[in-house]
Short mmCIF file of C-alpha atoms in Angstrom, two decimals:
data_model
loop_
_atom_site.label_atom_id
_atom_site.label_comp_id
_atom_site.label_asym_id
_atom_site.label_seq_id
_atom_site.Cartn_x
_atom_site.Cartn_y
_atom_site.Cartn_z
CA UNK A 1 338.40 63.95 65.61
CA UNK A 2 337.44 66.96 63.71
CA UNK A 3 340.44 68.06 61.47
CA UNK A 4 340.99 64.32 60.24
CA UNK A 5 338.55 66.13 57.50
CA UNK A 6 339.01 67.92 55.12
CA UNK A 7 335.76 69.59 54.21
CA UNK A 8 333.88 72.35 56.34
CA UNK A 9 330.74 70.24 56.21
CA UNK A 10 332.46 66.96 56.81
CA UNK A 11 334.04 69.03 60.20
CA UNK A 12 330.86 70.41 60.70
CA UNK A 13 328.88 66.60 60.84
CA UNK A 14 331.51 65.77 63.81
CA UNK A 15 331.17 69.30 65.59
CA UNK A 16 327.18 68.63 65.91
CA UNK A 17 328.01 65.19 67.46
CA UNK A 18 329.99 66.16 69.56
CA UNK A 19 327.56 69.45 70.96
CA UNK A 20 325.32 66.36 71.30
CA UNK A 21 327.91 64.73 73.78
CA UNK A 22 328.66 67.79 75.35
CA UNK A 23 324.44 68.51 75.85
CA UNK A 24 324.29 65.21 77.28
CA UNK A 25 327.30 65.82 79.53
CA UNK A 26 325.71 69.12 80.99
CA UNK A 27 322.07 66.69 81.65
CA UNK A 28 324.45 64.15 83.83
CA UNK A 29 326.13 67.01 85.95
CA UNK A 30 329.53 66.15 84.42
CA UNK A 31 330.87 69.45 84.27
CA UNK A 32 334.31 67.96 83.61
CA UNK A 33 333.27 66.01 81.15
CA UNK A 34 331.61 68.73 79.12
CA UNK A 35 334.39 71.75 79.78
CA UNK A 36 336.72 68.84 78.20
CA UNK A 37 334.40 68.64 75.18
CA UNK A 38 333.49 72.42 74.95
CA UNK A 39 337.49 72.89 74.79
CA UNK A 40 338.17 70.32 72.37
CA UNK A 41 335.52 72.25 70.15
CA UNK A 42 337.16 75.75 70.49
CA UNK A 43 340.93 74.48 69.95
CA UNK A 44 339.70 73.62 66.89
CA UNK A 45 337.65 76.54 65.90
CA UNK A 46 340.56 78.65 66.99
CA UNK A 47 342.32 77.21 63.82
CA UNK A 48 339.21 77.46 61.25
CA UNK A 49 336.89 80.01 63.09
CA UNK A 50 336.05 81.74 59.54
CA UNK A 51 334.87 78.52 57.83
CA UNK A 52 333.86 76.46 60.44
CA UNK A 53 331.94 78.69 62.75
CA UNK A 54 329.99 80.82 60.37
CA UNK A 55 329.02 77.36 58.51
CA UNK A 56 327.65 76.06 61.60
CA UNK A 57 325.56 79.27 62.47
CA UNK A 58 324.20 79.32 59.30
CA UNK A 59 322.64 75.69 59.14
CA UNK A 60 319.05 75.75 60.40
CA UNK A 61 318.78 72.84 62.18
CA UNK A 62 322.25 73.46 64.19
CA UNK A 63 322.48 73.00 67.67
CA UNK A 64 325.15 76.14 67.86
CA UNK A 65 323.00 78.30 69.89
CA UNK A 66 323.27 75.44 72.41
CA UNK A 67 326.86 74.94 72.16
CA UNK A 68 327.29 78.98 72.47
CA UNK A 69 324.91 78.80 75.74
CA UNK A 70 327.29 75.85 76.85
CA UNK A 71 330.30 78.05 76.23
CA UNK A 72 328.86 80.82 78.40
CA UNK A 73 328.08 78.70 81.14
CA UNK A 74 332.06 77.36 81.36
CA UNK A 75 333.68 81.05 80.91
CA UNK A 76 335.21 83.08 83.21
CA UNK A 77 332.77 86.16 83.25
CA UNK A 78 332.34 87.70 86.83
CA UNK A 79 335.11 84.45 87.95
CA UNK A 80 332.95 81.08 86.24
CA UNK A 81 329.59 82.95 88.58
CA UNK A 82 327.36 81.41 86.09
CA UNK A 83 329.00 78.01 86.13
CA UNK A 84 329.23 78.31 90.37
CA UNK A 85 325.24 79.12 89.95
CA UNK A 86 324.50 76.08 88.21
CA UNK A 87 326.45 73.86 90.33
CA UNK A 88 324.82 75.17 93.65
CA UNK A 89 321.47 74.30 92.52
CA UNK A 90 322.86 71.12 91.55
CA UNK A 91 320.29 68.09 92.33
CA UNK A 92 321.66 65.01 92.87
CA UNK A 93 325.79 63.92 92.04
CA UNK A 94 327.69 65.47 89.66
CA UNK A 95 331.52 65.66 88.53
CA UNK A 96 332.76 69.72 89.20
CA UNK A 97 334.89 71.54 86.93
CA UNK A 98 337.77 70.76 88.58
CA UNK A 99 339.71 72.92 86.37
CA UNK A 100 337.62 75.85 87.74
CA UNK A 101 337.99 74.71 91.35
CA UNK A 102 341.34 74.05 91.09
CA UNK A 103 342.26 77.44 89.74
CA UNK A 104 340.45 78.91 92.93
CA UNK A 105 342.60 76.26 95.20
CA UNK A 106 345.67 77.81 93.40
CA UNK A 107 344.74 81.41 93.61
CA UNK A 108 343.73 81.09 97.38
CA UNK A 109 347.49 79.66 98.18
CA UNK A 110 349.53 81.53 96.66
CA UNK A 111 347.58 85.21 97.83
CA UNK A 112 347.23 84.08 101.14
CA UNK A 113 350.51 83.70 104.05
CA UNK A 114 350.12 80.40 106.10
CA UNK A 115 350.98 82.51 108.80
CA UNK A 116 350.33 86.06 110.60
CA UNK A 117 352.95 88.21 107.98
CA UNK A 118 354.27 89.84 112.01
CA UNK A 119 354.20 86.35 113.73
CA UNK A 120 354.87 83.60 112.01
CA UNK A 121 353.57 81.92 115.20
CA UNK A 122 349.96 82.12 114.40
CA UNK A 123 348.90 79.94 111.64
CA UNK A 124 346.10 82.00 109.04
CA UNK A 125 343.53 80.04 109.33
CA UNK A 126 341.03 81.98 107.06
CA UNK A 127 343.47 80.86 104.20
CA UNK A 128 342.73 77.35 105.42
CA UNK A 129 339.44 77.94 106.08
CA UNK A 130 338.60 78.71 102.32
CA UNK A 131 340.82 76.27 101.09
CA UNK A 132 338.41 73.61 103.02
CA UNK A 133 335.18 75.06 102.27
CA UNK A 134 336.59 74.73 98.13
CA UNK A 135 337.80 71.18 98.31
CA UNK A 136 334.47 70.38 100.68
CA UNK A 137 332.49 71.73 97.44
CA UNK A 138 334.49 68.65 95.45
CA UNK A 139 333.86 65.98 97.44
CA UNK A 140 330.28 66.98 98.93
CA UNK A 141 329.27 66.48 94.69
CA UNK A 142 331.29 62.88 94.42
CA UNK A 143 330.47 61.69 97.96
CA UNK A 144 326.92 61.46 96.11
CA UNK A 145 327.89 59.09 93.40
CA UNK A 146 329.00 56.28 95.84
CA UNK A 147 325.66 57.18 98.16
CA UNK A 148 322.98 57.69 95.95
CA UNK A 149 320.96 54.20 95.28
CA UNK A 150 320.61 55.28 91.33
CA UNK A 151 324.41 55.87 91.17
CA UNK A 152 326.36 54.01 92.90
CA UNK A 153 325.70 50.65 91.55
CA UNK A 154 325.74 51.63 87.86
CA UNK A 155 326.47 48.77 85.28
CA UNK A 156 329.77 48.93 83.89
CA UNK A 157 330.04 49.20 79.76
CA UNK A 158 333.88 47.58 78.52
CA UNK A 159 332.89 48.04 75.42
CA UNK A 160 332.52 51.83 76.06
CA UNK A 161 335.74 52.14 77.72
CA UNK A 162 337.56 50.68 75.16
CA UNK A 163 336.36 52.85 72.71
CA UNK A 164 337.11 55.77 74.30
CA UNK A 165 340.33 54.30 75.69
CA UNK A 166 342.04 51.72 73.19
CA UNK A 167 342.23 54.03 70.07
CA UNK A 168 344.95 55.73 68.61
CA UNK A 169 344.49 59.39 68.46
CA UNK A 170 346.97 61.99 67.16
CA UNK A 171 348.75 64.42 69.47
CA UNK A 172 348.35 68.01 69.49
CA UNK A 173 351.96 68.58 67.45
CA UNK A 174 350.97 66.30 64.96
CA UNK A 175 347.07 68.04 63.82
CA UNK A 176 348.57 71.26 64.29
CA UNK A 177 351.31 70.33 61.26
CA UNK A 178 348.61 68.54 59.54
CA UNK A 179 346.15 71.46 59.44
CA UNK A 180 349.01 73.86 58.46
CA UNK A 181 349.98 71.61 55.22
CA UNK A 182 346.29 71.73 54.56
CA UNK A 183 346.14 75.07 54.50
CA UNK A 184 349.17 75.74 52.75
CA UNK A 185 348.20 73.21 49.86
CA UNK A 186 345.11 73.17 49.47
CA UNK A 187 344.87 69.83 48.59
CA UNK A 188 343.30 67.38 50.87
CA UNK A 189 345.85 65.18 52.87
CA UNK A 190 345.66 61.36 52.80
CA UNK A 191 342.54 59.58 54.60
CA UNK A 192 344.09 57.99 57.97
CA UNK A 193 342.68 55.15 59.84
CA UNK A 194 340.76 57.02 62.49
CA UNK A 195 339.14 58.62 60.32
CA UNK A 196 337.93 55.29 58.64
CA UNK A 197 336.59 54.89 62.82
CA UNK A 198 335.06 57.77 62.65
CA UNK A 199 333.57 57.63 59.57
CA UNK A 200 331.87 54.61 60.99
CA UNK A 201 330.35 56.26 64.17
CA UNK A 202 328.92 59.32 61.80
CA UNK A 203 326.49 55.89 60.75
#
């Protein structure tokens, strides 16, 4: 969505919509959501940091600072503590990084025998143990969105879905070689049909 332009400030315009949808992720509890959006911002900036980041800390009315504060709260500094923080004082549902959680499910298995490493007769169970209280975590947050009066019988939005869902959107290979000719170039490549879509939504 953001390297279908060509211009830094055209880029720039989709980046600040898109820290919008990510702020507005992080006010629902979707933790998913936003680490989803948050990534999608860095892949990009990994490409173009020069250009594209230093433009968008030097507008006055960005929202970067936000975006930077999201970006902290999603890394893995003292293992994601901040992000675990946040989520414990949690009110309410939410959707858990389950990217985070199910690096921790991994890391717990594979350090941890499933049985005594001198008796393969007695089962570990503090391997188990963990592995419950992490998965417990996960469910205790979506066990909320089915109970939870103001959740659970939220209005459905098909035009939303098939928004998100029913449009064509380039795979990784393909902006990668895109954003390489560009480079290469310099010249602009050929407008493209989502971004005729998206040009549409920046209205």
């Amino acid at each position: 969505m953001i390297i279908v332009f060509d211009t830094t400030t055209q880029r720039a315009k989709i980046v600040e919509k898109l820290i919008a949808v990510a702020k507005a992720l992080r006010q629902l509890n979707n933790y998913m959501g936003m680490r989803a959006v948050v990534a999608g911002i860095n892949s990009v900036r990994g490409n173009d940091d020069e250009q594209l980041t230093q433009f968008m800390a030097s507008k006055s009315n960005s929202n970067w600072k936000q975006f930077k504060s999201l970006h902290v709260l999603l890394g893995s500094r003292g293992m994601g503590q901040t992000y675990r923080l946040a989520l414990k004082h949690t009110v309410g549902p939410a959707i858990p990084d389950l990217e985070r959680h199910g690096s921790d499910l991994i890391r717990t298995n594979e350090a941890n025998l499933d049985y005594h490493p001198q008796d393969s007769s007695l089962i570990h169970w503090g391997k188990f143990t963990i592995i419950g209280k992490l998965v417990g975590t996960i469910t205790l947050y979506q066990n909320r969105c089915f109970t939870m009066p103001d959740y659970r019988d939220l209005e459905e939005r098909p035009h939303i879905s098939d928004l998100v869902f029913n449009q064509v959107v380039w795979d990784y290979d393909t902006l990668m070689n895109r954003e390489a000719k560009a480079l290469e170039s310099g010249v602009p490549a050929e407008p493209s049909g989502i971004r005729k879509v998206l040009t549409s939504l920046r209205g």
